[in-house]
Amino acid sequence: MTQGTLGRVVMVIPTFNESANLEWIVGRLREAQPEVHLMVVDDNSPDGTGDIADRLAAADDHVQVVHRTEKAGLGAAYLHGFAVALEQGFDVIGEMDADGSHQPEQLHRLLDRLETADLVIGSRYVPGGSVVNWPFSRLALSRGGNLYVRLLLGIKVKDATAGFRVFRRATLEKIDLASVQSAGYVFQTDLAYRTVRAGLRVAEVPIEFIERERGESKMSGQVASESLKRITAWGLTERAEQVRRRLGRS
């Protein structure tokens, strides 16, 4: 158990219409990591997810709920949860999905590696990592997107779009969360990129990612389009800064 050296750990779990999954995934995490706290951030789910979260929190002092009044995107939910976790003094703040695609039984891999890193990502695309039940087209899109990120942003992270990760408190404090504007799934790439640019240590550990079995995926064409546009803009900015630095040295 690594929490003793890392301090207090909380996993932030954003939810929108996850009534079929929430109790199941919370139970698995509490069993796998009894010392880890959970924060459910619910975006006013009409299917009763927030009520389930409240019931779980009432029965377990390691579970808490943050209720939001609107569905404003994954990034907005995480930023809200991070702000609450920082205010509450947690030393390690993590992310994971509510749908079971991130296995709580593998969280120890991320926490163990955080002993010598500032951000640890549970990666599908490092040796030992894998994806279960994705069609080839979606796997190719994900791998291609991560390759695009590496080439355009000049970072070595293999799975910058992954959402199973843990941050040291100091990392989140250093990367200026107040200036993050990414609302959708590109939020994951944004924070990985900011961590690298801040000169902090990013590590990846292999995980087995399992496609959800219950409920509907929140990924859409609009989300993918937002990600592509933002990453392209960041990449062009990065290249322009590199040119200016080179010209300044000449």
JSON list of C-alpha atoms in Angstrom, two decimals:
[
{"chain": "A", "resi": 1, "resn": "MET", "atom": "CA", "xyz": [0.00, 0.00, 0.00]},
{"chain": "A", "resi": 2, "resn": "THR", "atom": "CA", "xyz": [1.53, 3.29, -1.15]},
{"chain": "A", "resi": 3, "resn": "GLN", "atom": "CA", "xyz": [-0.89, 5.82, 0.32]},
{"chain": "A", "resi": 4, "resn": "GLY", "atom": "CA", "xyz": [1.16, 6.05, 3.53]},
{"chain": "A", "resi": 5, "resn": "THR", "atom": "CA", "xyz": [4.05, 7.71, 1.70]},
{"chain": "A", "resi": 6, "resn": "LEU", "atom": "CA", "xyz": [2.00, 9.60, -0.87]},
{"chain": "A", "resi": 7, "resn": "GLY", "atom": "CA", "xyz": [-0.45, 11.07, 1.63]},
{"chain": "A", "resi": 8, "resn": "ARG", "atom": "CA", "xyz": [-4.21, 11.31, 1.20]},
{"chain": "A", "resi": 9, "resn": "VAL", "atom": "CA", "xyz": [-5.49, 10.16, -2.18]},
{"chain": "A", "resi": 10, "resn": "VAL", "atom": "CA", "xyz": [-8.79, 10.98, -3.89]},
{"chain": "A", "resi": 11, "resn": "MET", "atom": "CA", "xyz": [-10.07, 9.72, -7.24]},
{"chain": "A", "resi": 12, "resn": "VAL", "atom": "CA", "xyz": [-12.39, 12.15, -9.04]},
{"chain": "A", "resi": 13, "resn": "ILE", "atom": "CA", "xyz": [-15.12, 10.38, -11.02]},
{"chain": "A", "resi": 14, "resn": "PRO", "atom": "CA", "xyz": [-17.28, 12.59, -13.30]},
{"chain": "A", "resi": 15, "resn": "THR", "atom": "CA", "xyz": [-20.74, 11.27, -14.05]},
{"chain": "A", "resi": 16, "resn": "PHE", "atom": "CA", "xyz": [-23.61, 11.96, -16.40]},
{"chain": "A", "resi": 17, "resn": "ASN", "atom": "CA", "xyz": [-26.29, 9.27, -16.66]},
{"chain": "A", "resi": 18, "resn": "GLU", "atom": "CA", "xyz": [-24.18, 6.54, -15.08]},
{"chain": "A", "resi": 19, "resn": "SER", "atom": "CA", "xyz": [-26.86, 5.03, -12.83]},
{"chain": "A", "resi": 20, "resn": "ALA", "atom": "CA", "xyz": [-26.17, 1.57, -14.27]},
{"chain": "A", "resi": 21, "resn": "ASN", "atom": "CA", "xyz": [-22.49, 1.74, -13.39]},
{"chain": "A", "resi": 22, "resn": "LEU", "atom": "CA", "xyz": [-21.83, 3.99, -10.42]},
{"chain": "A", "resi": 23, "resn": "GLU", "atom": "CA", "xyz": [-22.53, 1.70, -7.47]},
{"chain": "A", "resi": 24, "resn": "TRP", "atom": "CA", "xyz": [-20.67, -1.13, -9.20]},
{"chain": "A", "resi": 25, "resn": "ILE", "atom": "CA", "xyz": [-17.52, 0.90, -9.87]},
{"chain": "A", "resi": 26, "resn": "VAL", "atom": "CA", "xyz": [-17.52, 2.57, -6.44]},
{"chain": "A", "resi": 27, "resn": "GLY", "atom": "CA", "xyz": [-17.76, -0.83, -4.78]},
{"chain": "A", "resi": 28, "resn": "ARG", "atom": "CA", "xyz": [-14.84, -2.16, -6.80]},
{"chain": "A", "resi": 29, "resn": "LEU", "atom": "CA", "xyz": [-12.66, 0.84, -5.99]},
{"chain": "A", "resi": 30, "resn": "ARG", "atom": "CA", "xyz": [-13.45, 0.73, -2.29]},
{"chain": "A", "resi": 31, "resn": "GLU", "atom": "CA", "xyz": [-12.55, -2.96, -2.21]},
{"chain": "A", "resi": 32, "resn": "ALA", "atom": "CA", "xyz": [-9.37, -2.61, -4.28]},
{"chain": "A", "resi": 33, "resn": "GLN", "atom": "CA", "xyz": [-8.08, 0.51, -2.47]},
{"chain": "A", "resi": 34, "resn": "PRO", "atom": "CA", "xyz": [-9.80, 0.89, 0.92]},
{"chain": "A", "resi": 35, "resn": "GLU", "atom": "CA", "xyz": [-7.72, 3.94, 1.89]},
{"chain": "A", "resi": 36, "resn": "VAL", "atom": "CA", "xyz": [-8.47, 5.90, -1.28]},
{"chain": "A", "resi": 37, "resn": "HIS", "atom": "CA", "xyz": [-11.25, 8.50, -1.20]},
{"chain": "A", "resi": 38, "resn": "LEU", "atom": "CA", "xyz": [-13.76, 9.00, -4.03]},
{"chain": "A", "resi": 39, "resn": "MET", "atom": "CA", "xyz": [-15.32, 12.20, -5.27]},
{"chain": "A", "resi": 40, "resn": "VAL", "atom": "CA", "xyz": [-18.28, 11.82, -7.63]},
{"chain": "A", "resi": 41, "resn": "VAL", "atom": "CA", "xyz": [-18.84, 14.95, -9.70]},
{"chain": "A", "resi": 42, "resn": "ASP", "atom": "CA", "xyz": [-22.32, 14.68, -11.18]},
{"chain": "A", "resi": 43, "resn": "ASP", "atom": "CA", "xyz": [-23.52, 16.99, -13.94]},
{"chain": "A", "resi": 44, "resn": "ASN", "atom": "CA", "xyz": [-27.20, 16.96, -12.89]},
{"chain": "A", "resi": 45, "resn": "SER", "atom": "CA", "xyz": [-27.86, 13.52, -14.41]},
{"chain": "A", "resi": 46, "resn": "PRO", "atom": "CA", "xyz": [-31.58, 13.06, -15.21]},
{"chain": "A", "resi": 47, "resn": "ASP", "atom": "CA", "xyz": [-31.34, 9.29, -14.64]},
{"chain": "A", "resi": 48, "resn": "GLY", "atom": "CA", "xyz": [-30.83, 9.53, -10.87]},
{"chain": "A", "resi": 49, "resn": "THR", "atom": "CA", "xyz": [-27.04, 9.08, -10.79]},
{"chain": "A", "resi": 50, "resn": "GLY", "atom": "CA", "xyz": [-26.74, 11.94, -8.30]},
{"chain": "A", "resi": 51, "resn": "ASP", "atom": "CA", "xyz": [-29.22, 10.30, -5.93]},
{"chain": "A", "resi": 52, "resn": "ILE", "atom": "CA", "xyz": [-27.26, 7.03, -6.04]},
{"chain": "A", "resi": 53, "resn": "ALA", "atom": "CA", "xyz": [-24.06, 8.96, -5.32]},
{"chain": "A", "resi": 54, "resn": "ASP", "atom": "CA", "xyz": [-25.69, 10.67, -2.33]},
{"chain": "A", "resi": 55, "resn": "ARG", "atom": "CA", "xyz": [-26.79, 7.31, -0.94]},
{"chain": "A", "resi": 56, "resn": "LEU", "atom": "CA", "xyz": [-23.28, 5.88, -1.31]},
{"chain": "A", "resi": 57, "resn": "ALA", "atom": "CA", "xyz": [-21.76, 8.95, 0.34]},
{"chain": "A", "resi": 58, "resn": "ALA", "atom": "CA", "xyz": [-24.18, 8.76, 3.26]},
{"chain": "A", "resi": 59, "resn": "ALA", "atom": "CA", "xyz": [-23.05, 5.20, 3.96]},
{"chain": "A", "resi": 60, "resn": "ASP", "atom": "CA", "xyz": [-19.29, 5.69, 3.48]},
{"chain": "A", "resi": 61, "resn": "ASP", "atom": "CA", "xyz": [-17.09, 8.51, 4.80]},
{"chain": "A", "resi": 62, "resn": "HIS", "atom": "CA", "xyz": [-14.59, 7.89, 1.98]},
{"chain": "A", "resi": 63, "resn": "VAL", "atom": "CA", "xyz": [-17.18, 8.85, -0.66]},
{"chain": "A", "resi": 64, "resn": "GLN", "atom": "CA", "xyz": [-18.37, 12.40, -1.37]},
{"chain": "A", "resi": 65, "resn": "VAL", "atom": "CA", "xyz": [-20.49, 14.03, -4.04]},
{"chain": "A", "resi": 66, "resn": "VAL", "atom": "CA", "xyz": [-20.20, 17.33, -5.87]},
{"chain": "A", "resi": 67, "resn": "HIS", "atom": "CA", "xyz": [-23.45, 18.28, -7.63]},
{"chain": "A", "resi": 68, "resn": "ARG", "atom": "CA", "xyz": [-23.22, 20.54, -10.66]},
{"chain": "A", "resi": 69, "resn": "THR", "atom": "CA", "xyz": [-26.23, 22.27, -12.19]},
{"chain": "A", "resi": 70, "resn": "GLU", "atom": "CA", "xyz": [-25.43, 21.66, -15.85]},
{"chain": "A", "resi": 71, "resn": "LYS", "atom": "CA", "xyz": [-23.62, 19.35, -18.25]},
{"chain": "A", "resi": 72, "resn": "ALA", "atom": "CA", "xyz": [-20.65, 21.51, -19.23]},
{"chain": "A", "resi": 73, "resn": "GLY", "atom": "CA", "xyz": [-18.18, 18.89, -20.43]},
{"chain": "A", "resi": 74, "resn": "LEU", "atom": "CA", "xyz": [-15.66, 16.47, -18.99]},
{"chain": "A", "resi": 75, "resn": "GLY", "atom": "CA", "xyz": [-12.95, 19.07, -18.47]},
{"chain": "A", "resi": 76, "resn": "ALA", "atom": "CA", "xyz": [-15.26, 21.42, -16.59]},
{"chain": "A", "resi": 77, "resn": "ALA", "atom": "CA", "xyz": [-16.35, 18.59, -14.28]},
{"chain": "A", "resi": 78, "resn": "TYR", "atom": "CA", "xyz": [-12.75, 17.60, -13.55]},
{"chain": "A", "resi": 79, "resn": "LEU", "atom": "CA", "xyz": [-11.66, 21.19, -12.93]},
{"chain": "A", "resi": 80, "resn": "HIS", "atom": "CA", "xyz": [-14.48, 21.60, -10.43]},
{"chain": "A", "resi": 81, "resn": "GLY", "atom": "CA", "xyz": [-13.54, 18.35, -8.70]},
{"chain": "A", "resi": 82, "resn": "PHE", "atom": "CA", "xyz": [-9.85, 19.23, -8.65]},
{"chain": "A", "resi": 83, "resn": "ALA", "atom": "CA", "xyz": [-10.59, 22.61, -7.09]},
{"chain": "A", "resi": 84, "resn": "VAL", "atom": "CA", "xyz": [-12.62, 20.98, -4.31]},
{"chain": "A", "resi": 85, "resn": "ALA", "atom": "CA", "xyz": [-9.96, 18.30, -3.74]},
{"chain": "A", "resi": 86, "resn": "LEU", "atom": "CA", "xyz": [-7.17, 20.90, -3.51]},
{"chain": "A", "resi": 87, "resn": "GLU", "atom": "CA", "xyz": [-9.23, 22.97, -1.09]},
{"chain": "A", "resi": 88, "resn": "GLN", "atom": "CA", "xyz": [-9.76, 19.86, 1.05]},
{"chain": "A", "resi": 89, "resn": "GLY", "atom": "CA", "xyz": [-6.02, 19.26, 1.22]},
{"chain": "A", "resi": 90, "resn": "PHE", "atom": "CA", "xyz": [-5.63, 15.99, -0.68]},
{"chain": "A", "resi": 91, "resn": "ASP", "atom": "CA", "xyz": [-2.02, 15.13, -1.59]},
{"chain": "A", "resi": 92, "resn": "VAL", "atom": "CA", "xyz": [-2.80, 13.00, -4.66]},
{"chain": "A", "resi": 93, "resn": "ILE", "atom": "CA", "xyz": [-5.71, 13.69, -7.00]},
{"chain": "A", "resi": 94, "resn": "GLY", "atom": "CA", "xyz": [-6.66, 11.18, -9.67]},
{"chain": "A", "resi": 95, "resn": "GLU", "atom": "CA", "xyz": [-9.08, 10.70, -12.53]},
{"chain": "A", "resi": 96, "resn": "MET", "atom": "CA", "xyz": [-11.05, 7.69, -13.68]},
{"chain": "A", "resi": 97, "resn": "ASP", "atom": "CA", "xyz": [-14.22, 6.92, -15.61]},
{"chain": "A", "resi": 98, "resn": "ALA", "atom": "CA", "xyz": [-17.40, 5.64, -13.99]},
{"chain": "A", "resi": 99, "resn": "ASP", "atom": "CA", "xyz": [-18.15, 3.08, -16.70]},
{"chain": "A", "resi": 100, "resn": "GLY", "atom": "CA", "xyz": [-15.61, 0.38, -15.79]},
{"chain": "A", "resi": 101, "resn": "SER", "atom": "CA", "xyz": [-13.24, 1.06, -18.66]},
{"chain": "A", "resi": 102, "resn": "HIS", "atom": "CA", "xyz": [-10.61, 1.93, -16.03]},
{"chain": "A", "resi": 103, "resn": "GLN", "atom": "CA", "xyz": [-10.18, -0.98, -13.66]},
{"chain": "A", "resi": 104, "resn": "PRO", "atom": "CA", "xyz": [-9.83, 0.00, -9.98]},
{"chain": "A", "resi": 105, "resn": "GLU", "atom": "CA", "xyz": [-7.86, -3.20, -9.44]},
{"chain": "A", "resi": 106, "resn": "GLN", "atom": "CA", "xyz": [-5.05, -1.66, -11.52]},
{"chain": "A", "resi": 107, "resn": "LEU", "atom": "CA", "xyz": [-4.92, 1.67, -9.67]},
{"chain": "A", "resi": 108, "resn": "HIS", "atom": "CA", "xyz": [-2.05, 0.41, -7.52]},
{"chain": "A", "resi": 109, "resn": "ARG", "atom": "CA", "xyz": [0.17, 0.45, -10.62]},
{"chain": "A", "resi": 110, "resn": "LEU", "atom": "CA", "xyz": [-0.34, 4.19, -11.00]},
{"chain": "A", "resi": 111, "resn": "LEU", "atom": "CA", "xyz": [0.10, 4.95, -7.29]},
{"chain": "A", "resi": 112, "resn": "ASP", "atom": "CA", "xyz": [3.28, 2.88, -7.02]},
{"chain": "A", "resi": 113, "resn": "ARG", "atom": "CA", "xyz": [4.81, 4.73, -9.98]},
{"chain": "A", "resi": 114, "resn": "LEU", "atom": "CA", "xyz": [3.84, 8.13, -8.56]},
{"chain": "A", "resi": 115, "resn": "GLU", "atom": "CA", "xyz": [6.55, 7.65, -5.93]},
{"chain": "A", "resi": 116, "resn": "THR", "atom": "CA", "xyz": [9.04, 8.85, -8.59]},
{"chain": "A", "resi": 117, "resn": "ALA", "atom": "CA", "xyz": [6.83, 10.95, -10.88]},
{"chain": "A", "resi": 118, "resn": "ASP", "atom": "CA", "xyz": [4.62, 14.03, -10.86]},
{"chain": "A", "resi": 119, "resn": "LEU", "atom": "CA", "xyz": [1.90, 12.66, -13.14]},
{"chain": "A", "resi": 120, "resn": "VAL", "atom": "CA", "xyz": [1.26, 8.99, -13.89]},
{"chain": "A", "resi": 121, "resn": "ILE", "atom": "CA", "xyz": [-0.95, 7.93, -16.79]},
{"chain": "A", "resi": 122, "resn": "GLY", "atom": "CA", "xyz": [-2.55, 4.51, -17.12]},
{"chain": "A", "resi": 123, "resn": "SER", "atom": "CA", "xyz": [-1.60, 3.88, -20.74]},
{"chain": "A", "resi": 124, "resn": "ARG", "atom": "CA", "xyz": [-3.15, 1.67, -23.38]},
{"chain": "A", "resi": 125, "resn": "TYR", "atom": "CA", "xyz": [-0.23, 2.12, -25.74]},
{"chain": "A", "resi": 126, "resn": "VAL", "atom": "CA", "xyz": [2.93, 1.30, -23.81]},
{"chain": "A", "resi": 127, "resn": "PRO", "atom": "CA", "xyz": [4.23, -2.30, -23.74]},
{"chain": "A", "resi": 128, "resn": "GLY", "atom": "CA", "xyz": [1.83, -4.39, -21.69]},
{"chain": "A", "resi": 129, "resn": "GLY", "atom": "CA", "xyz": [-1.12, -2.05, -22.26]},
{"chain": "A", "resi": 130, "resn": "SER", "atom": "CA", "xyz": [-4.19, -3.15, -24.23]},
{"chain": "A", "resi": 131, "resn": "VAL", "atom": "CA", "xyz": [-7.72, -2.27, -25.33]},
{"chain": "A", "resi": 132, "resn": "VAL", "atom": "CA", "xyz": [-10.62, -4.71, -25.07]},
{"chain": "A", "resi": 133, "resn": "ASN", "atom": "CA", "xyz": [-13.79, -4.65, -27.22]},
{"chain": "A", "resi": 134, "resn": "TRP", "atom": "CA", "xyz": [-13.00, -1.70, -29.46]},
{"chain": "A", "resi": 135, "resn": "PRO", "atom": "CA", "xyz": [-13.58, -1.99, -33.20]},
{"chain": "A", "resi": 136, "resn": "PHE", "atom": "CA", "xyz": [-10.49, -1.55, -35.35]},
{"chain": "A", "resi": 137, "resn": "SER", "atom": "CA", "xyz": [-11.75, 1.82, -36.62]},
{"chain": "A", "resi": 138, "resn": "ARG", "atom": "CA", "xyz": [-11.93, 3.32, -33.13]},
{"chain": "A", "resi": 139, "resn": "LEU", "atom": "CA", "xyz": [-8.58, 1.86, -32.10]},
{"chain": "A", "resi": 140, "resn": "ALA", "atom": "CA", "xyz": [-6.97, 3.26, -35.24]},
{"chain": "A", "resi": 141, "resn": "LEU", "atom": "CA", "xyz": [-8.53, 6.69, -34.57]},
{"chain": "A", "resi": 142, "resn": "SER", "atom": "CA", "xyz": [-7.23, 6.70, -30.99]},
{"chain": "A", "resi": 143, "resn": "ARG", "atom": "CA", "xyz": [-3.74, 5.56, -31.91]},
{"chain": "A", "resi": 144, "resn": "GLY", "atom": "CA", "xyz": [-3.63, 8.01, -34.80]},
{"chain": "A", "resi": 145, "resn": "GLY", "atom": "CA", "xyz": [-4.79, 10.84, -32.55]},
{"chain": "A", "resi": 146, "resn": "ASN", "atom": "CA", "xyz": [-2.04, 10.12, -30.03]},
{"chain": "A", "resi": 147, "resn": "LEU", "atom": "CA", "xyz": [0.55, 9.97, -32.79]},
{"chain": "A", "resi": 148, "resn": "TYR", "atom": "CA", "xyz": [-0.70, 13.35, -34.01]},
{"chain": "A", "resi": 149, "resn": "VAL", "atom": "CA", "xyz": [-0.32, 14.73, -30.48]},
{"chain": "A", "resi": 150, "resn": "ARG", "atom": "CA", "xyz": [3.27, 13.48, -30.19]},
{"chain": "A", "resi": 151, "resn": "LEU", "atom": "CA", "xyz": [4.30, 14.83, -33.58]},
{"chain": "A", "resi": 152, "resn": "LEU", "atom": "CA", "xyz": [2.59, 18.19, -33.32]},
{"chain": "A", "resi": 153, "resn": "LEU", "atom": "CA", "xyz": [3.25, 18.99, -29.66]},
{"chain": "A", "resi": 154, "resn": "GLY", "atom": "CA", "xyz": [6.67, 17.37, -29.48]},
{"chain": "A", "resi": 155, "resn": "ILE", "atom": "CA", "xyz": [5.95, 15.31, -26.37]},
{"chain": "A", "resi": 156, "resn": "LYS", "atom": "CA", "xyz": [6.85, 11.67, -25.80]},
{"chain": "A", "resi": 157, "resn": "VAL", "atom": "CA", "xyz": [3.66, 10.62, -24.01]},
{"chain": "A", "resi": 158, "resn": "LYS", "atom": "CA", "xyz": [2.23, 7.55, -25.76]},
{"chain": "A", "resi": 159, "resn": "ASP", "atom": "CA", "xyz": [-1.33, 7.94, -24.46]},
{"chain": "A", "resi": 160, "resn": "ALA", "atom": "CA", "xyz": [-1.92, 11.64, -23.88]},
{"chain": "A", "resi": 161, "resn": "THR", "atom": "CA", "xyz": [-5.68, 11.19, -24.34]},
{"chain": "A", "resi": 162, "resn": "ALA", "atom": "CA", "xyz": [-6.02, 8.64, -21.53]},
{"chain": "A", "resi": 163, "resn": "GLY", "atom": "CA", "xyz": [-8.32, 9.44, -18.61]},
{"chain": "A", "resi": 164, "resn": "PHE", "atom": "CA", "xyz": [-6.93, 7.09, -15.95]},
{"chain": "A", "resi": 165, "resn": "ARG", "atom": "CA", "xyz": [-4.24, 9.11, -14.18]},
{"chain": "A", "resi": 166, "resn": "VAL", "atom": "CA", "xyz": [-2.97, 10.44, -10.86]},
{"chain": "A", "resi": 167, "resn": "PHE", "atom": "CA", "xyz": [-1.37, 13.82, -10.12]},
{"chain": "A", "resi": 168, "resn": "ARG", "atom": "CA", "xyz": [0.63, 15.03, -7.19]},
{"chain": "A", "resi": 169, "resn": "ARG", "atom": "CA", "xyz": [-0.97, 18.05, -5.60]},
{"chain": "A", "resi": 170, "resn": "ALA", "atom": "CA", "xyz": [2.07, 20.16, -6.47]},
{"chain": "A", "resi": 171, "resn": "THR", "atom": "CA", "xyz": [1.67, 19.26, -10.13]},
{"chain": "A", "resi": 172, "resn": "LEU", "atom": "CA", "xyz": [-1.86, 20.63, -10.35]},
{"chain": "A", "resi": 173, "resn": "GLU", "atom": "CA", "xyz": [-0.78, 23.73, -8.48]},
{"chain": "A", "resi": 174, "resn": "LYS", "atom": "CA", "xyz": [2.06, 24.36, -10.93]},
{"chain": "A", "resi": 175, "resn": "ILE", "atom": "CA", "xyz": [0.23, 23.92, -14.26]},
{"chain": "A", "resi": 176, "resn": "ASP", "atom": "CA", "xyz": [-2.21, 26.81, -13.74]},
{"chain": "A", "resi": 177, "resn": "LEU", "atom": "CA", "xyz": [-5.59, 25.11, -13.76]},
{"chain": "A", "resi": 178, "resn": "ALA", "atom": "CA", "xyz": [-7.29, 28.51, -13.69]},
{"chain": "A", "resi": 179, "resn": "SER", "atom": "CA", "xyz": [-6.24, 29.12, -17.31]},
{"chain": "A", "resi": 180, "resn": "VAL", "atom": "CA", "xyz": [-7.48, 25.75, -18.65]},
{"chain": "A", "resi": 181, "resn": "GLN", "atom": "CA", "xyz": [-10.35, 26.27, -21.09]},
{"chain": "A", "resi": 182, "resn": "SER", "atom": "CA", "xyz": [-10.66, 22.75, -22.51]},
{"chain": "A", "resi": 183, "resn": "ALA", "atom": "CA", "xyz": [-14.16, 21.48, -21.81]},
{"chain": "A", "resi": 184, "resn": "GLY", "atom": "CA", "xyz": [-14.24, 18.12, -23.59]},
{"chain": "A", "resi": 185, "resn": "TYR", "atom": "CA", "xyz": [-11.97, 15.10, -23.89]},
{"chain": "A", "resi": 186, "resn": "VAL", "atom": "CA", "xyz": [-9.08, 17.26, -25.13]},
{"chain": "A", "resi": 187, "resn": "PHE", "atom": "CA", "xyz": [-8.78, 18.28, -21.48]},
{"chain": "A", "resi": 188, "resn": "GLN", "atom": "CA", "xyz": [-6.67, 15.12, -20.95]},
{"chain": "A", "resi": 189, "resn": "THR", "atom": "CA", "xyz": [-4.17, 16.12, -23.62]},
{"chain": "A", "resi": 190, "resn": "ASP", "atom": "CA", "xyz": [-4.13, 19.69, -22.34]},
{"chain": "A", "resi": 191, "resn": "LEU", "atom": "CA", "xyz": [-3.08, 18.67, -18.83]},
{"chain": "A", "resi": 192, "resn": "ALA", "atom": "CA", "xyz": [-0.47, 16.18, -20.04]},
{"chain": "A", "resi": 193, "resn": "TYR", "atom": "CA", "xyz": [1.02, 18.85, -22.33]},
{"chain": "A", "resi": 194, "resn": "ARG", "atom": "CA", "xyz": [1.05, 21.45, -19.54]},
{"chain": "A", "resi": 195, "resn": "THR", "atom": "CA", "xyz": [2.81, 19.00, -17.21]},
{"chain": "A", "resi": 196, "resn": "VAL", "atom": "CA", "xyz": [5.53, 18.27, -19.77]},
{"chain": "A", "resi": 197, "resn": "ARG", "atom": "CA", "xyz": [6.03, 21.96, -20.55]},
{"chain": "A", "resi": 198, "resn": "ALA", "atom": "CA", "xyz": [6.37, 22.70, -16.84]},
{"chain": "A", "resi": 199, "resn": "GLY", "atom": "CA", "xyz": [9.38, 20.40, -16.75]},
{"chain": "A", "resi": 200, "resn": "LEU", "atom": "CA", "xyz": [7.67, 17.86, -14.51]},
{"chain": "A", "resi": 201, "resn": "ARG", "atom": "CA", "xyz": [8.03, 14.08, -14.63]},
{"chain": "A", "resi": 202, "resn": "VAL", "atom": "CA", "xyz": [5.35, 12.22, -16.59]},
{"chain": "A", "resi": 203, "resn": "ALA", "atom": "CA", "xyz": [5.32, 8.43, -16.38]},
{"chain": "A", "resi": 204, "resn": "GLU", "atom": "CA", "xyz": [3.11, 5.84, -18.09]},
{"chain": "A", "resi": 205, "resn": "VAL", "atom": "CA", "xyz": [2.18, 2.41, -16.77]},
{"chain": "A", "resi": 206, "resn": "PRO", "atom": "CA", "xyz": [0.35, -0.26, -18.77]},
{"chain": "A", "resi": 207, "resn": "ILE", "atom": "CA", "xyz": [-3.34, -0.86, -18.17]},
{"chain": "A", "resi": 208, "resn": "GLU", "atom": "CA", "xyz": [-6.03, -2.98, -19.79]},
{"chain": "A", "resi": 209, "resn": "PHE", "atom": "CA", "xyz": [-8.76, -0.62, -21.02]},
{"chain": "A", "resi": 210, "resn": "ILE", "atom": "CA", "xyz": [-12.18, -2.26, -21.34]},
{"chain": "A", "resi": 211, "resn": "GLU", "atom": "CA", "xyz": [-14.93, -0.67, -23.41]},
{"chain": "A", "resi": 212, "resn": "ARG", "atom": "CA", "xyz": [-18.07, 0.04, -21.38]},
{"chain": "A", "resi": 213, "resn": "GLU", "atom": "CA", "xyz": [-20.68, -2.70, -21.25]},
{"chain": "A", "resi": 214, "resn": "ARG", "atom": "CA", "xyz": [-23.55, -0.60, -19.88]},
{"chain": "A", "resi": 215, "resn": "GLY", "atom": "CA", "xyz": [-24.74, 2.88, -20.75]},
{"chain": "A", "resi": 216, "resn": "GLU", "atom": "CA", "xyz": [-23.81, 5.09, -23.68]},
{"chain": "A", "resi": 217, "resn": "SER", "atom": "CA", "xyz": [-20.41, 6.50, -24.58]},
{"chain": "A", "resi": 218, "resn": "LYS", "atom": "CA", "xyz": [-20.07, 10.29, -24.32]},
{"chain": "A", "resi": 219, "resn": "MET", "atom": "CA", "xyz": [-17.64, 10.42, -27.27]},
{"chain": "A", "resi": 220, "resn": "SER", "atom": "CA", "xyz": [-19.03, 12.12, -30.39]},
{"chain": "A", "resi": 221, "resn": "GLY", "atom": "CA", "xyz": [-17.90, 13.66, -33.65]},
{"chain": "A", "resi": 222, "resn": "GLN", "atom": "CA", "xyz": [-18.21, 17.12, -32.15]},
{"chain": "A", "resi": 223, "resn": "VAL", "atom": "CA", "xyz": [-15.92, 16.13, -29.26]},
{"chain": "A", "resi": 224, "resn": "ALA", "atom": "CA", "xyz": [-13.33, 14.70, -31.65]},
{"chain": "A", "resi": 225, "resn": "SER", "atom": "CA", "xyz": [-13.49, 17.84, -33.78]},
{"chain": "A", "resi": 226, "resn": "GLU", "atom": "CA", "xyz": [-12.89, 20.08, -30.75]},
{"chain": "A", "resi": 227, "resn": "SER", "atom": "CA", "xyz": [-9.87, 17.98, -29.80]},
{"chain": "A", "resi": 228, "resn": "LEU", "atom": "CA", "xyz": [-8.35, 18.15, -33.28]},
{"chain": "A", "resi": 229, "resn": "LYS", "atom": "CA", "xyz": [-8.77, 21.92, -33.54]},
{"chain": "A", "resi": 230, "resn": "ARG", "atom": "CA", "xyz": [-7.29, 22.67, -30.13]},
{"chain": "A", "resi": 231, "resn": "ILE", "atom": "CA", "xyz": [-4.34, 20.31, -30.53]},
{"chain": "A", "resi": 232, "resn": "THR", "atom": "CA", "xyz": [-3.56, 21.80, -33.95]},
{"chain": "A", "resi": 233, "resn": "ALA", "atom": "CA", "xyz": [-3.65, 25.33, -32.49]},
{"chain": "A", "resi": 234, "resn": "TRP", "atom": "CA", "xyz": [-1.35, 24.32, -29.62]},
{"chain": "A", "resi": 235, "resn": "GLY", "atom": "CA", "xyz": [1.02, 22.63, -32.05]},
{"chain": "A", "resi": 236, "resn": "LEU", "atom": "CA", "xyz": [1.25, 25.68, -34.30]},
{"chain": "A", "resi": 237, "resn": "THR", "atom": "CA", "xyz": [1.89, 27.88, -31.25]},
{"chain": "A", "resi": 238, "resn": "GLU", "atom": "CA", "xyz": [4.60, 25.51, -30.05]},
{"chain": "A", "resi": 239, "resn": "ARG", "atom": "CA", "xyz": [6.33, 25.52, -33.45]},
{"chain": "A", "resi": 240, "resn": "ALA", "atom": "CA", "xyz": [6.19, 29.32, -33.61]},
{"chain": "A", "resi": 241, "resn": "GLU", "atom": "CA", "xyz": [7.77, 29.56, -30.16]},
{"chain": "A", "resi": 242, "resn": "GLN", "atom": "CA", "xyz": [10.53, 27.15, -31.22]},
{"chain": "A", "resi": 243, "resn": "VAL", "atom": "CA", "xyz": [11.31, 29.34, -34.23]},
{"chain": "A", "resi": 244, "resn": "ARG", "atom": "CA", "xyz": [11.44, 32.47, -32.06]},
{"chain": "A", "resi": 245, "resn": "ARG", "atom": "CA", "xyz": [13.78, 30.77, -29.59]},
{"chain": "A", "resi": 246, "resn": "ARG", "atom": "CA", "xyz": [16.12, 29.69, -32.37]},
{"chain": "A", "resi": 247, "resn": "LEU", "atom": "CA", "xyz": [16.14, 33.14, -33.92]},
{"chain": "A", "resi": 248, "resn": "GLY", "atom": "CA", "xyz": [16.84, 34.64, -30.51]},
{"chain": "A", "resi": 249, "resn": "ARG", "atom": "CA", "xyz": [19.94, 32.47, -30.12]},
{"chain": "A", "resi": 250, "resn": "SER", "atom": "CA", "xyz": [21.29, 33.26, -33.57]}
]
